[in-house]
Tab-separated table of C-alpha atoms in Angstrom:
chain	number	residue	atom	x	y	z
I	1	MET	CA	-110.945	0.973	-65.763
I	2	ARG	CA	-111.349	3.158	-68.798
I	3	LEU	CA	-108.934	3.752	-71.665
I	4	GLY	CA	-108.203	7.235	-72.947
I	5	LEU	CA	-105.570	9.144	-74.925
I	6	VAL	CA	-103.236	11.972	-73.903
I	7	THR	CA	-102.652	14.208	-76.911
I	8	TYR	CA	-98.941	14.480	-76.179
I	9	MET	CA	-97.571	13.103	-79.464
I	10	TRP	CA	-100.362	11.059	-81.002
I	11	GLY	CA	-103.216	13.493	-81.415
I	12	ALA	CA	-101.017	16.603	-81.176
I	13	THR	CA	-101.805	17.488	-84.802
I	14	TRP	CA	-105.474	16.544	-84.723
I	15	ASP	CA	-108.273	19.091	-84.432
I	16	ILE	CA	-111.226	18.258	-82.222
I	17	PRO	CA	-113.403	16.555	-84.892
I	18	THR	CA	-110.462	14.434	-86.015
I	19	LEU	CA	-109.577	13.551	-82.462
I	20	ILE	CA	-113.125	12.459	-81.660
I	21	LYS	CA	-113.424	10.422	-84.905
I	22	ASN	CA	-110.072	8.653	-84.350
I	23	CYS	CA	-110.818	7.832	-80.708
I	24	ARG	CA	-114.167	6.344	-81.621
I	25	GLN	CA	-112.602	4.259	-84.397
I	26	THR	CA	-109.966	2.797	-82.118
I	27	GLY	CA	-112.047	2.257	-78.978
I	28	PHE	CA	-110.529	5.036	-76.854
I	29	GLU	CA	-113.274	6.362	-74.581
I	30	GLY	CA	-111.827	9.687	-73.564
I	31	VAL	CA	-109.014	12.237	-73.937
I	32	GLU	CA	-106.757	14.412	-71.874
I	33	LEU	CA	-105.990	17.446	-74.065
I	34	ARG	CA	-102.488	18.760	-73.651
I	35	THR	CA	-101.843	22.446	-74.004
I	36	GLU	CA	-100.269	24.004	-77.133
I	37	HIS	CA	-101.595	21.415	-79.565
I	38	LYS	CA	-103.779	21.718	-82.631
I	39	HIS	CA	-107.081	21.157	-80.897
I	40	GLY	CA	-106.609	24.656	-79.489
I	41	VAL	CA	-108.304	24.215	-76.126
I	42	GLU	CA	-106.593	26.962	-74.228
I	43	VAL	CA	-107.412	29.436	-71.439
I	44	THR	CA	-107.739	32.198	-74.048
I	45	LEU	CA	-111.036	30.669	-75.407
I	46	SER	CA	-114.149	32.846	-75.204
I	47	THR	CA	-117.299	31.706	-73.386
I	48	GLU	CA	-118.915	30.767	-76.714
I	49	GLU	CA	-115.819	28.820	-77.841
I	50	ARG	CA	-115.756	26.903	-74.549
I	51	GLN	CA	-119.412	25.960	-75.034
I	52	GLN	CA	-118.587	24.745	-78.548
I	53	VAL	CA	-115.772	22.505	-77.221
I	54	ALA	CA	-118.032	20.976	-74.592
I	55	ARG	CA	-120.784	20.400	-77.163
I	56	GLN	CA	-118.440	18.699	-79.648
I	57	PHE	CA	-117.284	16.156	-77.153
I	58	GLU	CA	-120.749	15.553	-75.772
I	59	GLU	CA	-122.212	14.994	-79.203
I	60	GLY	CA	-119.218	12.952	-80.319
I	61	ASP	CA	-119.621	10.519	-77.424
I	62	VAL	CA	-115.935	10.805	-76.381
I	63	LYS	CA	-115.296	12.011	-72.825
I	64	LEU	CA	-113.132	15.107	-72.368
I	65	MET	CA	-111.817	13.846	-69.062
I	66	GLY	CA	-108.998	16.339	-68.482
I	67	LEU	CA	-106.708	19.131	-69.521
I	68	GLY	CA	-102.974	18.615	-69.506
I	69	THR	CA	-101.228	21.767	-68.403
I	70	THR	CA	-97.533	22.538	-67.954
I	71	CYS	CA	-98.098	24.394	-64.673
I	72	GLU	CA	-95.414	23.597	-62.090
I	73	PHE	CA	-94.725	24.769	-58.565
I	74	HIS	CA	-91.132	23.973	-57.669
I	75	SER	CA	-89.473	27.286	-58.510
I	76	PRO	CA	-87.848	29.135	-55.591
I	77	ASP	CA	-88.768	32.397	-57.350
I	78	LYS	CA	-91.989	33.501	-55.609
I	79	GLN	CA	-93.177	35.439	-58.684
I	80	VAL	CA	-92.736	32.448	-60.956
I	81	LEU	CA	-94.590	30.262	-58.444
I	82	ALA	CA	-97.401	32.777	-58.151
I	83	ARG	CA	-97.841	33.005	-61.946
I	84	ASN	CA	-98.035	29.214	-62.212
I	85	VAL	CA	-100.619	28.996	-59.463
I	86	GLU	CA	-102.778	31.735	-61.021
I	87	LEU	CA	-102.463	30.154	-64.484
I	88	ALA	CA	-103.552	26.779	-63.060
I	89	LYS	CA	-106.657	28.494	-61.642
I	90	GLU	CA	-107.501	29.658	-65.144
I	91	TRP	CA	-107.123	26.072	-66.366
I	92	ILE	CA	-109.491	24.968	-63.618
I	93	LYS	CA	-112.094	27.459	-64.844
I	94	LEU	CA	-111.590	26.253	-68.411
I	95	ALA	CA	-111.975	22.611	-67.336
I	96	HIS	CA	-115.267	23.448	-65.698
I	97	ASP	CA	-116.474	25.289	-68.756
I	98	VAL	CA	-115.632	22.541	-71.293
I	99	GLY	CA	-116.819	19.675	-69.120
I	100	ALA	CA	-113.506	18.187	-67.990
I	101	SER	CA	-113.277	16.652	-64.532
I	102	GLY	CA	-109.694	17.682	-63.823
I	103	ILE	CA	-106.436	19.349	-64.823
I	104	LYS	CA	-102.991	17.788	-64.891
I	105	VAL	CA	-100.097	19.726	-63.319
I	106	ARG	CA	-96.538	18.607	-62.621
I	107	PRO	CA	-93.548	18.956	-60.359
I	108	ASN	CA	-90.505	19.360	-62.537
I	109	GLY	CA	-87.364	19.151	-60.449
I	110	LEU	CA	-85.653	19.975	-57.193
I	111	PRO	CA	-83.876	23.362	-57.228
I	112	LYS	CA	-80.416	23.333	-55.615
I	113	GLU	CA	-80.933	26.727	-53.977
I	114	VAL	CA	-83.321	25.331	-51.337
I	115	SER	CA	-83.792	22.117	-49.389
I	116	VAL	CA	-85.673	19.211	-50.867
I	117	GLU	CA	-88.077	19.323	-47.929
I	118	ARG	CA	-88.878	23.024	-48.575
I	119	THR	CA	-89.525	22.344	-52.291
I	120	LEU	CA	-91.815	19.400	-51.586
I	121	THR	CA	-93.752	21.427	-49.010
I	122	GLN	CA	-94.059	24.340	-51.440
I	123	ILE	CA	-95.449	22.083	-54.189
I	124	GLY	CA	-97.842	20.538	-51.697
I	125	GLU	CA	-99.054	23.939	-50.480
I	126	ALA	CA	-99.664	25.062	-54.076
I	127	MET	CA	-101.545	21.832	-54.769
I	128	GLY	CA	-103.664	22.339	-51.658
I	129	GLU	CA	-104.586	25.889	-52.693
I	130	LEU	CA	-105.519	24.717	-56.164
I	131	ALA	CA	-107.480	21.760	-54.934
I	132	GLU	CA	-109.546	23.957	-52.678
I	133	PHE	CA	-110.075	26.381	-55.603
I	134	GLY	CA	-110.970	23.495	-57.882
I	135	ASP	CA	-113.518	22.210	-55.386
I	136	GLY	CA	-115.613	25.288	-56.156
I	137	TYR	CA	-115.730	24.237	-59.821
I	138	GLY	CA	-115.995	20.472	-59.327
I	139	VAL	CA	-112.510	20.007	-60.793
I	140	ASP	CA	-109.682	17.744	-59.574
I	141	VAL	CA	-106.016	18.750	-59.610
I	142	ARG	CA	-103.917	15.802	-60.787
I	143	LEU	CA	-100.232	15.809	-59.853
I	144	GLU	CA	-98.249	13.925	-62.511
I	145	VAL	CA	-95.385	11.865	-61.160
I	146	HIS	CA	-92.776	13.844	-63.087
I	147	GLY	CA	-89.389	15.574	-63.005
I	148	LYS	CA	-85.879	14.751	-61.927
I	149	GLY	CA	-85.994	13.955	-58.234
I	150	THR	CA	-89.657	14.878	-57.886
I	151	SER	CA	-90.713	11.686	-59.678
I	152	GLU	CA	-89.429	9.618	-56.778
I	153	ILE	CA	-92.525	8.138	-55.195
I	154	PRO	CA	-91.589	8.928	-51.549
I	155	HIS	CA	-91.308	12.569	-52.627
I	156	ILE	CA	-94.761	12.459	-54.240
I	157	ARG	CA	-96.109	11.014	-50.987
I	158	LYS	CA	-94.651	13.935	-49.009
I	159	ILE	CA	-96.238	16.411	-51.411
I	160	MET	CA	-99.616	14.726	-51.112
I	161	ASP	CA	-99.381	14.642	-47.313
I	162	VAL	CA	-99.175	18.448	-47.457
I	163	ALA	CA	-101.893	18.669	-50.115
I	164	SER	CA	-104.511	16.908	-48.014
I	165	HIS	CA	-107.593	18.218	-49.871
I	166	PRO	CA	-109.449	15.302	-51.590
I	167	ARG	CA	-109.451	17.193	-54.918
I	168	ALA	CA	-105.633	16.865	-55.001
I	169	VAL	CA	-104.845	13.458	-56.539
I	170	VAL	CA	-101.912	11.624	-58.118
I	171	CYS	CA	-101.438	10.936	-61.793
I	172	TRP	CA	-99.275	7.797	-61.867
I	173	ASN	CA	-96.873	8.069	-64.801
I	174	CYS	CA	-95.216	4.691	-65.231
I	175	ASN	CA	-91.600	5.879	-64.786
I	176	GLU	CA	-88.478	3.882	-64.136
I	177	THR	CA	-88.342	5.529	-60.703
I	178	ASP	CA	-91.507	3.564	-59.791
I	179	LEU	CA	-89.271	0.527	-59.486
I	180	ALA	CA	-86.582	2.115	-57.271
I	181	GLY	CA	-86.042	1.363	-53.601
I	182	ALA	CA	-88.802	-0.839	-52.256
I	183	GLY	CA	-90.025	-1.727	-55.769
I	184	LEU	CA	-93.219	-1.235	-57.731
I	185	GLU	CA	-95.796	-2.710	-55.375
I	186	LYS	CA	-94.669	-0.870	-52.246
I	187	ASN	CA	-94.162	2.390	-54.114
I	188	PHE	CA	-97.590	2.068	-55.720
I	189	LYS	CA	-99.276	1.371	-52.401
I	190	LEU	CA	-97.478	4.400	-50.908
I	191	VAL	CA	-99.762	6.659	-53.008
I	192	SER	CA	-102.626	4.434	-54.080
I	193	ASP	CA	-104.958	6.022	-51.577
I	194	ARG	CA	-104.633	9.275	-53.527
I	195	LEU	CA	-104.612	7.787	-57.015
I	196	GLY	CA	-106.638	9.796	-59.529
I	197	THR	CA	-105.457	8.837	-63.047
I	198	VAL	CA	-102.750	6.700	-64.708
I	199	HIS	CA	-100.607	7.641	-67.659
I	200	ILE	CA	-99.504	4.513	-69.581
I	201	HIS	CA	-96.887	4.381	-72.312
I	202	ASP	CA	-95.400	1.671	-74.565
I	203	LEU	CA	-97.390	-1.316	-73.439
I	204	VAL	CA	-94.807	-3.731	-74.878
I	205	SER	CA	-91.854	-2.171	-73.106
I	206	ASP	CA	-89.993	-3.716	-70.134
I	207	TYR	CA	-92.083	-1.849	-67.589
I	208	PRO	CA	-93.932	-4.423	-65.391
I	209	TRP	CA	-97.319	-3.806	-66.928
I	210	ARG	CA	-98.889	-7.039	-65.674
I	211	GLU	CA	-97.945	-6.250	-62.094
I	212	LEU	CA	-99.215	-2.647	-62.387
I	213	PHE	CA	-102.580	-3.763	-63.758
I	214	ARG	CA	-102.850	-6.404	-61.087
I	215	LEU	CA	-102.403	-3.678	-58.487
I	216	LEU	CA	-105.043	-1.582	-60.178
I	217	ARG	CA	-107.471	-4.497	-60.293
I	218	ASP	CA	-106.746	-5.382	-56.630
I	219	MET	CA	-107.702	-1.842	-55.564
I	220	LYS	CA	-110.776	-2.009	-57.871
I	221	PHE	CA	-109.591	1.049	-59.753
I	222	GLU	CA	-112.359	2.413	-61.948
I	223	GLY	CA	-110.659	5.531	-63.217
I	224	TRP	CA	-108.812	6.506	-66.419
I	225	THR	CA	-105.672	4.856	-67.776
I	226	LEU	CA	-104.451	7.245	-70.470
I	227	LEU	CA	-102.078	6.388	-73.308
I	228	GLU	CA	-99.305	9.024	-73.461
I	229	GLU	CA	-97.130	7.766	-76.294
I	230	GLY	CA	-93.884	9.517	-77.185
I	231	ASN	CA	-92.903	7.196	-79.947
I	232	LEU	CA	-93.947	8.502	-83.348
I	233	THR	CA	-95.571	6.221	-85.843
I	234	ALA	CA	-96.706	6.654	-89.452
I	235	ASP	CA	-100.018	4.907	-88.645
I	236	PRO	CA	-101.135	5.834	-85.103
I	237	LEU	CA	-104.685	4.517	-85.649
I	238	ARG	CA	-103.369	1.013	-86.419
I	239	VAL	CA	-101.173	1.039	-83.312
I	240	MET	CA	-103.962	2.481	-81.130
I	241	LYS	CA	-106.173	-0.467	-82.150
I	242	TYR	CA	-103.367	-2.822	-81.224
I	243	TYR	CA	-102.820	-1.076	-77.871
I	244	ARG	CA	-106.528	-1.323	-77.213
I	245	LEU	CA	-106.277	-5.097	-77.465
I	246	VAL	CA	-103.197	-5.256	-75.259
I	247	TRP	CA	-104.913	-2.970	-72.699
I	248	GLU	CA	-108.012	-5.188	-72.667
I	249	ALA	CA	-105.873	-8.219	-71.874
I	250	LEU	CA	-104.066	-6.365	-69.103
I	251	ALA	CA	-107.175	-4.850	-67.575
I	252	ALA	CA	-109.238	-8.057	-67.555
I	253	ARG	CA	-109.766	-9.834	-64.278
I	254	GLU	CA	-107.967	-13.170	-64.046
I	255	ASP	CA	-111.208	-15.067	-64.310
I	256	GLU	CA	-111.959	-13.224	-67.581
I	257	SER	CA	-108.545	-13.703	-69.226
């Protein structure tokens, strides 16, 4: 497993040089850059600017592992859906140009105007189209477990059954809904065959972190676990160093701990 940072709250005000420096100081190996933050990695970048971004991360020895978009595919409005799909394709092109291996997209709710089944199918079809498009660029499309209703793991499973292309993967998001119904282990195993990345949050919260990391170790997960922290702090570097230590303890095999 590898530890990275999502620039959702921590890192949102850092430009690329600061982000790279802070990740190296705290032992974070990579980053997922969220849209609309100070680093400015957006689809509007020119060819030269994209090359500069790629070069900065390569020379800084921090992996730009993904781009966090707000593209979503649940709207019953066909024009809104089409705009989001086309925008996601632009993000895929950007990911390729800056050296990122994937983009993050999200479901964001279940509209009342149509059936749940229809919405899940629509999201899955959009994911499938984007995964096929992304395959031409060597870019994964990572579906974050997100949104009211859509964050329920059985719903995510149905979406992924429709989006059967191997470039379409799940971004596990460590939500309370992971524990619903059959519980964490069964819910996790419901989508573990499509697992791409993991968003982790407050590692000292009540979420069953030990059990989650045991499940990751059991499946020999070698991908990215990415800290997406919504709690503000006056000293993020200090807390990042602390989280690195907690993460190392959780990620270690039992015979290492």
